[in-house]
Amino acid sequence: MANPAPVIQTFLMDKETAHSFESDHVITMVDAKHIWQHLAEEEPGQQIAFADVLLINKVDLITDDEKNKLGQRLTHMNPHAKQIYTTFAQVDSRDGVGKKSFDLKNVVKIDPTLLTEMHHHHNEQVTSFVFQEDHPLDLEKVNNWFAYLVHFKGETLYRYKGVLYIKQLEKRVVFQGVHMLFASTEGAPWAKEEKRQSEIVFIGKHLDKQELAKGFHYCRASFFAT
């Protein structure tokens, strides 16, 4: 029932822990029958926002229409999380172990269909946005923007992750953040026939769509090759 952020940060920031363990992914179990009573509360919203996998239990107690509406609502809150529907929490262990969906290297494997629509709902505490940009980004501007986000917006940013097309680099940059904890690394080189594009997802509390869009636009390089 607790905020998962401190647990995640322990595995990433404590040197001894990080040396001995790795984060495979974050699983949140959702009570399909009773979750609607708690979606407006902060703690359940945080747990859903941090999840890489949403284990939606007790689906035998709801109708197909209720199941579809719940799936849509959870997608709006966290568009990148895999949804698994179950009864009595019975799930194939292969769906819960060894996926490494929390690994930075796997950010580039995000399902493209989850990053093609911008999700926003004014009446929800936990909101999510997805941004895409075909123009290359400037490395210094990106560093400045993320420094600002981490320092001033970290408390409200539950999760943020994505792939960046940086003008100064031949390889893609993959990143993810948890509140004030941010990490990035170079990923695979762009293939010659591959479309170069930046894709970012933000999940958090009371996010300002216009401010994030403005910051992302600021990161565009002043010129780019055609």
mmCIF file of C-alpha atoms in Angstrom:
data_model
loop_
_atom_site.group_PDB
_atom_site.id
_atom_site.type_symbol
_atom_site.label_atom_id
_atom_site.label_comp_id
_atom_site.label_asym_id
_atom_site.label_seq_id
_atom_site.Cartn_x
_atom_site.Cartn_y
_atom_site.Cartn_z
ATOM 1 C CA MET A 1 0.000 0.000 0.000
ATOM 2 C CA ALA A 2 3.052 2.274 0.070
ATOM 3 C CA ASN A 3 4.611 4.577 -2.502
ATOM 4 C CA PRO A 4 6.978 2.331 -4.516
ATOM 5 C CA ALA A 5 9.394 5.163 -5.404
ATOM 6 C CA PRO A 6 11.665 4.819 -2.317
ATOM 7 C CA VAL A 7 11.949 1.062 -2.905
ATOM 8 C CA ILE A 8 12.960 1.594 -6.530
ATOM 9 C CA GLN A 9 15.433 4.293 -5.540
ATOM 10 C CA THR A 10 17.053 1.940 -3.019
ATOM 11 C CA PHE A 11 17.765 -0.623 -5.738
ATOM 12 C CA LEU A 12 19.186 2.037 -8.041
ATOM 13 C CA MET A 13 21.071 4.374 -5.697
ATOM 14 C CA ASP A 14 22.473 2.175 -2.917
ATOM 15 C CA LYS A 15 25.791 0.906 -4.304
ATOM 16 C CA GLU A 16 25.834 -2.422 -2.453
ATOM 17 C CA THR A 17 22.211 -3.167 -3.305
ATOM 18 C CA ALA A 18 22.628 -2.125 -6.940
ATOM 19 C CA HIS A 19 25.708 -4.365 -7.217
ATOM 20 C CA SER A 20 23.859 -7.426 -5.900
ATOM 21 C CA PHE A 21 20.406 -6.930 -7.389
ATOM 22 C CA GLU A 22 18.734 -5.540 -10.484
ATOM 23 C CA SER A 23 15.198 -4.277 -10.953
ATOM 24 C CA ASP A 24 13.341 -6.604 -13.295
ATOM 25 C CA HIS A 25 10.130 -4.625 -13.344
ATOM 26 C CA VAL A 26 7.498 -3.101 -11.063
ATOM 27 C CA ILE A 27 4.231 -5.025 -10.731
ATOM 28 C CA THR A 28 1.089 -3.433 -9.299
ATOM 29 C CA MET A 29 -1.935 -5.577 -8.502
ATOM 30 C CA VAL A 30 -5.254 -3.882 -9.217
ATOM 31 C CA ASP A 31 -8.488 -5.001 -7.555
ATOM 32 C CA ALA A 32 -10.831 -4.857 -10.563
ATOM 33 C CA LYS A 33 -13.941 -4.945 -8.365
ATOM 34 C CA HIS A 34 -13.040 -2.144 -5.953
ATOM 35 C CA ILE A 35 -10.377 0.015 -7.645
ATOM 36 C CA TRP A 36 -12.903 2.623 -8.842
ATOM 37 C CA GLN A 37 -13.435 3.648 -5.211
ATOM 38 C CA HIS A 38 -9.731 4.536 -4.871
ATOM 39 C CA LEU A 39 -8.565 5.904 -8.232
ATOM 40 C CA ALA A 40 -8.870 9.495 -6.993
ATOM 41 C CA GLU A 41 -6.547 8.752 -4.045
ATOM 42 C CA GLU A 42 -2.837 9.519 -4.326
ATOM 43 C CA GLU A 43 -1.295 6.212 -3.192
ATOM 44 C CA PRO A 44 -3.169 3.933 -5.639
ATOM 45 C CA GLY A 45 -2.459 6.435 -8.393
ATOM 46 C CA GLN A 46 1.258 6.350 -7.622
ATOM 47 C CA GLN A 47 1.332 2.562 -7.623
ATOM 48 C CA ILE A 48 -0.373 2.445 -11.016
ATOM 49 C CA ALA A 49 1.889 5.155 -12.413
ATOM 50 C CA PHE A 50 5.107 3.386 -11.349
ATOM 51 C CA ALA A 51 4.098 -0.015 -12.700
ATOM 52 C CA ASP A 52 5.653 -1.726 -15.683
ATOM 53 C CA VAL A 53 3.007 -4.464 -15.328
ATOM 54 C CA LEU A 54 -0.556 -4.067 -14.044
ATOM 55 C CA LEU A 55 -1.914 -7.357 -12.691
ATOM 56 C CA ILE A 56 -5.670 -6.774 -12.825
ATOM 57 C CA ASN A 57 -7.250 -9.303 -10.463
ATOM 58 C CA LYS A 58 -10.861 -10.338 -9.689
ATOM 59 C CA VAL A 59 -12.004 -9.922 -13.293
ATOM 60 C CA ASP A 60 -14.561 -12.678 -12.608
ATOM 61 C CA LEU A 61 -16.453 -10.176 -10.465
ATOM 62 C CA ILE A 62 -16.967 -7.552 -13.172
ATOM 63 C CA THR A 63 -18.717 -7.447 -16.533
ATOM 64 C CA ASP A 64 -16.957 -7.275 -19.895
ATOM 65 C CA ASP A 65 -18.060 -3.644 -20.251
ATOM 66 C CA GLU A 66 -16.609 -2.779 -16.830
ATOM 67 C CA LYS A 67 -13.400 -4.597 -17.785
ATOM 68 C CA ASN A 68 -13.064 -2.578 -20.986
ATOM 69 C CA LYS A 69 -13.713 0.728 -19.195
ATOM 70 C CA LEU A 70 -11.171 -0.138 -16.497
ATOM 71 C CA GLY A 71 -8.560 -1.058 -19.096
ATOM 72 C CA GLN A 72 -9.073 2.265 -20.860
ATOM 73 C CA ARG A 73 -8.813 4.209 -17.606
ATOM 74 C CA LEU A 74 -5.594 2.442 -16.598
ATOM 75 C CA THR A 75 -4.136 3.070 -20.056
ATOM 76 C CA HIS A 76 -4.836 6.779 -19.642
ATOM 77 C CA MET A 77 -3.039 6.746 -16.291
ATOM 78 C CA ASN A 78 -0.079 4.658 -17.459
ATOM 79 C CA PRO A 79 0.104 4.061 -21.226
ATOM 80 C CA HIS A 80 3.309 1.991 -21.176
ATOM 81 C CA ALA A 81 2.336 -0.636 -18.579
ATOM 82 C CA LYS A 82 1.434 -4.140 -19.739
ATOM 83 C CA GLN A 83 -2.015 -5.192 -18.507
ATOM 84 C CA ILE A 84 -2.581 -8.797 -17.389
ATOM 85 C CA TYR A 85 -6.105 -9.869 -16.411
ATOM 86 C CA THR A 86 -6.471 -12.651 -13.891
ATOM 87 C CA THR A 87 -8.668 -14.394 -11.308
ATOM 88 C CA PHE A 88 -7.385 -15.420 -7.873
ATOM 89 C CA ALA A 89 -4.064 -13.836 -8.915
ATOM 90 C CA GLN A 90 -3.262 -16.850 -11.075
ATOM 91 C CA VAL A 91 -0.677 -15.788 -13.620
ATOM 92 C CA ASP A 92 2.065 -17.491 -15.580
ATOM 93 C CA SER A 93 5.347 -16.790 -13.776
ATOM 94 C CA ARG A 94 6.953 -16.140 -17.161
ATOM 95 C CA ASP A 95 4.804 -13.015 -17.407
ATOM 96 C CA GLY A 96 6.192 -11.708 -14.136
ATOM 97 C CA VAL A 97 9.863 -12.631 -14.113
ATOM 98 C CA GLY A 98 12.738 -12.091 -16.504
ATOM 99 C CA LYS A 99 11.177 -9.409 -18.719
ATOM 100 C CA LYS A 100 13.514 -6.638 -17.516
ATOM 101 C CA SER A 101 11.019 -3.988 -18.578
ATOM 102 C CA PHE A 102 12.604 -1.641 -16.022
ATOM 103 C CA ASP A 103 15.970 -1.952 -17.785
ATOM 104 C CA LEU A 104 17.073 1.170 -19.667
ATOM 105 C CA LYS A 105 18.185 -0.962 -22.593
ATOM 106 C CA ASN A 106 14.639 -2.169 -23.084
ATOM 107 C CA VAL A 107 13.122 1.293 -23.361
ATOM 108 C CA VAL A 108 13.817 1.113 -27.089
ATOM 109 C CA LYS A 109 11.508 -1.891 -27.236
ATOM 110 C CA ILE A 110 8.474 0.064 -26.044
ATOM 111 C CA ASP A 111 5.403 -0.897 -28.038
ATOM 112 C CA PRO A 112 5.019 1.881 -30.645
ATOM 113 C CA THR A 113 1.233 1.758 -30.339
ATOM 114 C CA LEU A 114 1.574 2.997 -26.777
ATOM 115 C CA LEU A 115 3.454 6.102 -27.881
ATOM 116 C CA THR A 116 1.240 7.407 -30.651
ATOM 117 C CA GLU A 117 -1.475 9.081 -28.615
ATOM 118 C CA MET A 118 -1.251 11.895 -26.075
ATOM 119 C CA HIS A 119 -3.270 11.090 -22.967
ATOM 120 C CA HIS A 120 -4.584 13.825 -20.709
ATOM 121 C CA HIS A 121 -7.496 14.143 -18.301
ATOM 122 C CA HIS A 122 -7.984 17.305 -16.242
ATOM 123 C CA ASN A 123 -10.026 15.576 -13.544
ATOM 124 C CA GLU A 124 -7.466 12.914 -12.650
ATOM 125 C CA GLN A 125 -4.658 13.469 -10.169
ATOM 126 C CA VAL A 126 -2.390 11.090 -12.033
ATOM 127 C CA THR A 127 -2.027 12.041 -15.687
ATOM 128 C CA SER A 128 0.219 10.972 -18.509
ATOM 129 C CA PHE A 129 1.526 12.535 -21.704
ATOM 130 C CA VAL A 130 3.392 11.138 -24.662
ATOM 131 C CA PHE A 131 5.429 13.402 -26.948
ATOM 132 C CA GLN A 132 7.107 12.657 -30.264
ATOM 133 C CA GLU A 133 9.562 14.775 -32.238
ATOM 134 C CA ASP A 134 11.072 14.045 -35.650
ATOM 135 C CA HIS A 135 13.577 16.924 -35.540
ATOM 136 C CA PRO A 136 16.893 16.183 -33.800
ATOM 137 C CA LEU A 137 17.430 17.543 -30.314
ATOM 138 C CA ASP A 138 20.384 19.550 -29.052
ATOM 139 C CA LEU A 139 22.373 17.743 -26.358
ATOM 140 C CA GLU A 140 23.061 20.824 -24.208
ATOM 141 C CA LYS A 141 19.429 21.914 -24.343
ATOM 142 C CA VAL A 142 18.271 18.430 -23.371
ATOM 143 C CA ASN A 143 20.658 18.378 -20.397
ATOM 144 C CA ASN A 144 19.423 21.788 -19.261
ATOM 145 C CA TRP A 145 15.775 20.787 -19.579
ATOM 146 C CA PHE A 146 16.126 17.543 -17.656
ATOM 147 C CA ALA A 147 18.172 19.294 -14.959
ATOM 148 C CA TYR A 148 15.249 21.706 -14.557
ATOM 149 C CA LEU A 149 12.680 18.894 -14.494
ATOM 150 C CA VAL A 150 14.586 16.852 -11.921
ATOM 151 C CA HIS A 151 15.238 19.844 -9.657
ATOM 152 C CA PHE A 152 11.900 21.654 -9.836
ATOM 153 C CA LYS A 153 9.366 19.025 -10.960
ATOM 154 C CA GLY A 154 10.826 15.819 -9.527
ATOM 155 C CA GLU A 155 8.293 15.492 -6.731
ATOM 156 C CA THR A 156 5.377 15.410 -9.172
ATOM 157 C CA LEU A 157 7.053 13.253 -11.835
ATOM 158 C CA TYR A 158 6.378 9.645 -10.868
ATOM 159 C CA ARG A 159 7.914 8.048 -13.969
ATOM 160 C CA TYR A 160 9.393 9.378 -17.201
ATOM 161 C CA LYS A 161 11.168 7.380 -19.868
ATOM 162 C CA GLY A 162 11.847 7.316 -23.565
ATOM 163 C CA VAL A 163 14.210 7.438 -26.520
ATOM 164 C CA LEU A 164 15.957 10.597 -27.758
ATOM 165 C CA TYR A 165 17.252 11.511 -31.215
ATOM 166 C CA ILE A 166 20.256 13.732 -30.428
ATOM 167 C CA LYS A 167 21.876 15.724 -33.222
ATOM 168 C CA GLN A 168 25.427 15.363 -31.862
ATOM 169 C CA LEU A 169 25.216 11.568 -31.444
ATOM 170 C CA GLU A 170 24.976 8.688 -33.908
ATOM 171 C CA LYS A 171 23.384 6.447 -31.295
ATOM 172 C CA ARG A 172 19.978 6.870 -29.752
ATOM 173 C CA VAL A 173 19.832 7.915 -26.093
ATOM 174 C CA VAL A 174 17.541 5.945 -23.788
ATOM 175 C CA PHE A 175 16.540 7.276 -20.386
ATOM 176 C CA GLN A 176 14.181 6.887 -17.472
ATOM 177 C CA GLY A 177 13.547 8.722 -14.259
ATOM 178 C CA VAL A 178 11.822 8.224 -10.919
ATOM 179 C CA HIS A 179 11.128 11.526 -9.159
ATOM 180 C CA MET A 180 14.553 13.164 -8.711
ATOM 181 C CA LEU A 181 16.426 10.041 -9.805
ATOM 182 C CA PHE A 182 17.380 10.200 -13.487
ATOM 183 C CA ALA A 183 19.582 7.979 -15.620
ATOM 184 C CA SER A 184 20.419 7.825 -19.320
ATOM 185 C CA THR A 185 22.699 5.826 -21.571
ATOM 186 C CA GLU A 186 23.526 5.430 -25.241
ATOM 187 C CA GLY A 187 21.500 2.768 -26.979
ATOM 188 C CA ALA A 188 21.894 1.053 -30.318
ATOM 189 C CA PRO A 189 22.984 3.057 -33.381
ATOM 190 C CA TRP A 190 20.226 4.274 -35.682
ATOM 191 C CA ALA A 191 19.863 2.004 -38.695
ATOM 192 C CA LYS A 192 20.209 3.637 -42.100
ATOM 193 C CA GLU A 193 16.623 2.907 -43.106
ATOM 194 C CA GLU A 194 15.212 3.599 -39.640
ATOM 195 C CA LYS A 195 13.206 6.744 -38.940
ATOM 196 C CA ARG A 196 14.957 8.809 -36.283
ATOM 197 C CA GLN A 197 12.511 10.116 -33.738
ATOM 198 C CA SER A 198 12.382 11.123 -30.083
ATOM 199 C CA GLU A 199 9.606 9.586 -27.979
ATOM 200 C CA ILE A 200 8.980 10.527 -24.336
ATOM 201 C CA VAL A 201 6.312 9.488 -21.836
ATOM 202 C CA PHE A 202 5.678 11.435 -18.612
ATOM 203 C CA ILE A 203 3.510 10.076 -15.786
ATOM 204 C CA GLY A 204 2.844 12.133 -12.687
ATOM 205 C CA LYS A 205 0.568 14.242 -10.555
ATOM 206 C CA HIS A 206 -1.032 17.421 -11.928
ATOM 207 C CA LEU A 207 1.299 17.592 -14.916
ATOM 208 C CA ASP A 208 1.199 20.733 -17.039
ATOM 209 C CA LYS A 209 0.875 19.665 -20.656
ATOM 210 C CA GLN A 210 1.725 23.071 -22.131
ATOM 211 C CA GLU A 211 4.816 23.503 -19.955
ATOM 212 C CA LEU A 212 6.162 20.065 -20.867
ATOM 213 C CA ALA A 213 5.447 20.611 -24.557
ATOM 214 C CA LYS A 214 7.191 23.983 -24.446
ATOM 215 C CA GLY A 215 10.252 22.476 -22.758
ATOM 216 C CA PHE A 216 10.403 19.624 -25.254
ATOM 217 C CA HIS A 217 10.149 22.082 -28.158
ATOM 218 C CA TYR A 218 12.953 24.155 -26.607
ATOM 219 C CA CYS A 219 15.263 21.137 -26.939
ATOM 220 C CA ARG A 220 15.062 21.079 -30.740
ATOM 221 C CA ALA A 221 18.363 21.752 -32.484
ATOM 222 C CA SER A 222 18.526 25.085 -34.295
ATOM 223 C CA PHE A 223 19.173 23.308 -37.595
ATOM 224 C CA PHE A 224 19.231 19.726 -38.831
ATOM 225 C CA ALA A 225 20.252 17.795 -41.896
ATOM 226 C CA THR A 226 17.580 17.108 -44.486
#
